[in-house]
Every structure is written in C-alpha cells, then in structure tokens.
PDB file of C-alpha atoms in Angstrom:
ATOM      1  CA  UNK A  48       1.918  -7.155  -0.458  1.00 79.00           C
ATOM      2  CA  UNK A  49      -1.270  -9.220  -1.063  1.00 83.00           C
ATOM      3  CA  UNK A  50       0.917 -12.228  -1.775  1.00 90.00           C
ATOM      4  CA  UNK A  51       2.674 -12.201   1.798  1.00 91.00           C
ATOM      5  CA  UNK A  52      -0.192 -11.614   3.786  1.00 90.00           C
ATOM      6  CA  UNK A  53      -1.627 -14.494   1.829  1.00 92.00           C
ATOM      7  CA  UNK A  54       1.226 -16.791   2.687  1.00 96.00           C
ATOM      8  CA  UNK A  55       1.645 -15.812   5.764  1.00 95.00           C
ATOM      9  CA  UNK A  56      -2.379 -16.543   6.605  1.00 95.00           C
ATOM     10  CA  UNK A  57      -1.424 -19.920   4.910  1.00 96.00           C
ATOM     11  CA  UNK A  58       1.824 -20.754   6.981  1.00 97.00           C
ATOM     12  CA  UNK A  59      -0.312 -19.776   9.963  1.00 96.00           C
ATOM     13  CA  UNK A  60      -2.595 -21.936   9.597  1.00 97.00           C
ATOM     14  CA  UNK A  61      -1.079 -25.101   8.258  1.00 97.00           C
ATOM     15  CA  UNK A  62       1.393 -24.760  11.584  1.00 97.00           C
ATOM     16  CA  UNK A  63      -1.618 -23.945  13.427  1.00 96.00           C
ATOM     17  CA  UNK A  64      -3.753 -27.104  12.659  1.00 97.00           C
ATOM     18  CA  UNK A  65      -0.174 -29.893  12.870  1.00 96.00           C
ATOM     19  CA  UNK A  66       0.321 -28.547  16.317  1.00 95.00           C
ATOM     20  CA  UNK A  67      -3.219 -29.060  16.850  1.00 93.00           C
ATOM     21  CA  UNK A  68      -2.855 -32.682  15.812  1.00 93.00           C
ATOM     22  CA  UNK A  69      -0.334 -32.968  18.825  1.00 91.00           C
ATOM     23  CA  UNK A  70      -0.734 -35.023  21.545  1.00 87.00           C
ATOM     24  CA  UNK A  71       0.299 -32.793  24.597  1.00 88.00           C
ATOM     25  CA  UNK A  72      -2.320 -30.503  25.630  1.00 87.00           C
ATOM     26  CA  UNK A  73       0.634 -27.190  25.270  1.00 89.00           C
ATOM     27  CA  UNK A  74       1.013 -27.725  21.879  1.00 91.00           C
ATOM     28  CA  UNK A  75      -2.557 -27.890  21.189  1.00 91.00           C
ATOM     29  CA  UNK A  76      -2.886 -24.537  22.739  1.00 92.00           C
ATOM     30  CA  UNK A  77      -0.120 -23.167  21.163  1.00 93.00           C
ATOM     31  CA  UNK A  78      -1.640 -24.722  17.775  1.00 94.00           C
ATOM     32  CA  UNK A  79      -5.420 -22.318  18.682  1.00 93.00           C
ATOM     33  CA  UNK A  80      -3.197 -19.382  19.256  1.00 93.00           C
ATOM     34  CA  UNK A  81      -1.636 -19.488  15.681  1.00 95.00           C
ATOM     35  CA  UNK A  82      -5.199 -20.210  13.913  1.00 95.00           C
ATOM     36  CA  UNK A  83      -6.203 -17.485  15.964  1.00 94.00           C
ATOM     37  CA  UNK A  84      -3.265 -15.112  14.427  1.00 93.00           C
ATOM     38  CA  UNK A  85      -4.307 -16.354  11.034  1.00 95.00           C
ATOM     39  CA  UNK A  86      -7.674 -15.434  11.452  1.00 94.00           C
ATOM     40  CA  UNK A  87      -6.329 -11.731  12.269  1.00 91.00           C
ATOM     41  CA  UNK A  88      -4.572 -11.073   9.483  1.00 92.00           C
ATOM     42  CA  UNK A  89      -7.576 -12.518   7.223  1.00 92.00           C
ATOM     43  CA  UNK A  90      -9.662 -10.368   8.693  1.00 89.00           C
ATOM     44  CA  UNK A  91      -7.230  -7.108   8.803  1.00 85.00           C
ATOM     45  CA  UNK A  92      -6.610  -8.126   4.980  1.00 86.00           C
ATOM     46  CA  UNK A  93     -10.369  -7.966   4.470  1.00 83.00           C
ATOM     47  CA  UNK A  94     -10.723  -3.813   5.048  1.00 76.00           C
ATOM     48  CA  UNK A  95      -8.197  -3.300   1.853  1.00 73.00           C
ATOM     49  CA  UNK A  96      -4.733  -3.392   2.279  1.00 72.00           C
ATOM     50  CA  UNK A  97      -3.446   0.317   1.586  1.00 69.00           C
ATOM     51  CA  UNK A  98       0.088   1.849   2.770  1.00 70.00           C
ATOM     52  CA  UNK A  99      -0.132   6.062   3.568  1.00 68.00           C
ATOM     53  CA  UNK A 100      -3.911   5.942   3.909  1.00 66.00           C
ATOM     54  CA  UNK A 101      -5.951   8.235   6.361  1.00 65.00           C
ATOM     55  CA  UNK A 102      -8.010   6.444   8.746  1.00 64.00           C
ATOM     56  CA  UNK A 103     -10.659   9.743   9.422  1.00 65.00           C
ATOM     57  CA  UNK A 104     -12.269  11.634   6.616  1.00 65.00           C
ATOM     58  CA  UNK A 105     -10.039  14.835   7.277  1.00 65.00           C
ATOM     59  CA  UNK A 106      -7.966  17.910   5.914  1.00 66.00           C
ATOM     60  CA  UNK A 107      -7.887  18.738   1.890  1.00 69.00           C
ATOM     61  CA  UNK A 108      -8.476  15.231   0.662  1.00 63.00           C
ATOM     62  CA  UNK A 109     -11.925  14.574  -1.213  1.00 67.00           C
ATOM     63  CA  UNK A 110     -14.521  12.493   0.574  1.00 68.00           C
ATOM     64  CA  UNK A 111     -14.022   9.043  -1.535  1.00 69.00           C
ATOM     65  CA  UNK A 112     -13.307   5.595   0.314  1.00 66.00           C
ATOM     66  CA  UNK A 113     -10.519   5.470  -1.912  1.00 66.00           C
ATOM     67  CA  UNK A 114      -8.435   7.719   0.079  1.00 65.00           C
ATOM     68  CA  UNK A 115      -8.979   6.067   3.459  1.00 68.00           C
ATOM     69  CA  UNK A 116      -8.561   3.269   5.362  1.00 69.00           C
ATOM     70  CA  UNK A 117     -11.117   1.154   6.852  1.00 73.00           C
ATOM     71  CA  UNK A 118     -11.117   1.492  10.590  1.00 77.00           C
ATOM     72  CA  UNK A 119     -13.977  -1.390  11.558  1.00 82.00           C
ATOM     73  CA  UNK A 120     -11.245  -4.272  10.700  1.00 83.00           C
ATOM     74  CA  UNK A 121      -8.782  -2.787  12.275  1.00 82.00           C
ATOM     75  CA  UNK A 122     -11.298  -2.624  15.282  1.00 87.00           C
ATOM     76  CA  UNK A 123     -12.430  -6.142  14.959  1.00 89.00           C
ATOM     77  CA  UNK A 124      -8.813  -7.462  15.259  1.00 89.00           C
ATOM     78  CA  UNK A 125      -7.762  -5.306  18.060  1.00 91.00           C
ATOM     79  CA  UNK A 126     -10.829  -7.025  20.171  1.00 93.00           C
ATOM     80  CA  UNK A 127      -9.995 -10.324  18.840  1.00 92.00           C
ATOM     81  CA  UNK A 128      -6.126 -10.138  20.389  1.00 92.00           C
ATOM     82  CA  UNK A 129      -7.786  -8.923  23.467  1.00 94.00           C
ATOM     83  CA  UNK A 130      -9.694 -12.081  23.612  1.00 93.00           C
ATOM     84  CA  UNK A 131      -7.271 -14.017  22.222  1.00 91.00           C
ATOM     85  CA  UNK A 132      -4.784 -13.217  24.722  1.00 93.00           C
ATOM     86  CA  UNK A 133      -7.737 -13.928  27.645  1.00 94.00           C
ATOM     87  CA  UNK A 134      -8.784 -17.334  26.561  1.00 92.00           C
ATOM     88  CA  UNK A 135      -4.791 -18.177  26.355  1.00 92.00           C
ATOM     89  CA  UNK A 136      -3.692 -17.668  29.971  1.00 94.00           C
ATOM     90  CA  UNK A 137      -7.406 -19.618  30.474  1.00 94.00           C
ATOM     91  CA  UNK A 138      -6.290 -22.488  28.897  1.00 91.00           C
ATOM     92  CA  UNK A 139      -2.859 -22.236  30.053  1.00 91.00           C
ATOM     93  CA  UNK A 140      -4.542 -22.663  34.197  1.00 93.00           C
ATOM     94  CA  UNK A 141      -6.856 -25.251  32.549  1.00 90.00           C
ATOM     95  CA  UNK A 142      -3.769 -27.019  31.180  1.00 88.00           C
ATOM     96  CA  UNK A 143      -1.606 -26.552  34.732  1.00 90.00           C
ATOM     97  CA  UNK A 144      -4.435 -27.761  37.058  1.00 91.00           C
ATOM     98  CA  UNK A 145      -5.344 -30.868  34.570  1.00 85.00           C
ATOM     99  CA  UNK A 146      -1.891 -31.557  34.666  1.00 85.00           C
ATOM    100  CA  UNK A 147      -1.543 -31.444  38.446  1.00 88.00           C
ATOM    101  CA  UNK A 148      -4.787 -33.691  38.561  1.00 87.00           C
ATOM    102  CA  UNK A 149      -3.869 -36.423  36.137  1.00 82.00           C
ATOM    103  CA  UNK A 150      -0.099 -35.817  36.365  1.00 83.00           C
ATOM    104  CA  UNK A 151       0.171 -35.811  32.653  1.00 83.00           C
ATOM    105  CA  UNK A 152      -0.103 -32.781  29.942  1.00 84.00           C
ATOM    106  CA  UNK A 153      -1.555 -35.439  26.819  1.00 85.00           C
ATOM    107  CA  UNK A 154      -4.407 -34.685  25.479  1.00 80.00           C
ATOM    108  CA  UNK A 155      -6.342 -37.985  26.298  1.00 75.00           C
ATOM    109  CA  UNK A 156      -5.005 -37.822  29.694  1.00 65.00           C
ATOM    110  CA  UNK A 157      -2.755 -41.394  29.250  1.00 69.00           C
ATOM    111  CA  UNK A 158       0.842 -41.701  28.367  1.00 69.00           C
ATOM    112  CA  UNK A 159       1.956 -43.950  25.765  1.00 64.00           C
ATOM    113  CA  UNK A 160       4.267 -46.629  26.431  1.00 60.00           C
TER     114      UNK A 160
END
C-alpha cells in the first residue's frame, strides 16, 4: 500500500509541476491544484498508513498507539481541501477577470504568433 501512495504522490506531482510549466494561466491553476493533492496524500501518509484501525482510544482494546489511527493528519488534510478548494474558485475569478482585461488567458499576458 506504501508503494501506491508513493507513486501516486509522485505522478501527482510530476503532472502537477509540467502543467505548471504551461503557458495559459488554466493550466497553471489546474497544475497548483494537483501539487496541492500531492501534498495531501504526503501528509495523510505521514500519520501511518493502517487499514481496520480505531481512530478514539475506545472499547476492549489496550491503550497502545499501535492499535489506532492518528487523527491530527487526517485533520490537517481535511483543512487543507477546504482551503484548497477556496483559493481555486479565487484563482479561477482572478483568471476570468484578467482574461476579460487583457483578452488573453497566457500567463505573460501576450499571445505568440
């Protein structure tokens, strides 16, 4: 399981910085929103990958971190889609009002001939 959250993070990313490369400012957004998956399951593969695990201390198991699963990641990346999914519709307005300004959705705000 390790492995495919590991290439997964690494697909992520790799798309995530080419479409960052792009020259049209959509692609370049849609480039941040991959890094920013990537970055979520890094840190959700930080707090120990476990399958069947109880998140509270609880019941007839014995109190050992073994046994559970580590809520603060899972935490951390439920605020980070939050925000994530905020600063996307931002820079999607950003991207539809500089393209109704310079009439043009490239990056350097020129089309090339």
């Amino acid at each position: 399981m390790e492995l495919i959250i590991s290439i997964a993070i690494g697909v992520l990313t790799a798309s995530g910085v080419w479409l960052l490369l792009r020259p049209r400012t959509f692609q370049v957004i849609m480039g941040l929103s991959l890094i920013s998956y990537a970055v979520n399951l890094f840190i959700f593969s930080m707090g120990r990958l476990s399958v069947n695990q109880l998140p509270i201390i609880g019941g007839d198991r014995p109190v050992s971190l073994s046994h559970y699963a580590d809520p603060l990641p899972q935490a951390l990346v439920l605020t980070a889609i939050v925000i994530g999914f905020a600063m996307t519709a931002l820079f999607l307005v950003v991207l539809l009002a500089s393209r109704g300004l310079t009439g043009t959705d490239h990056v350097d705000g020129r089309e090339v001939d």
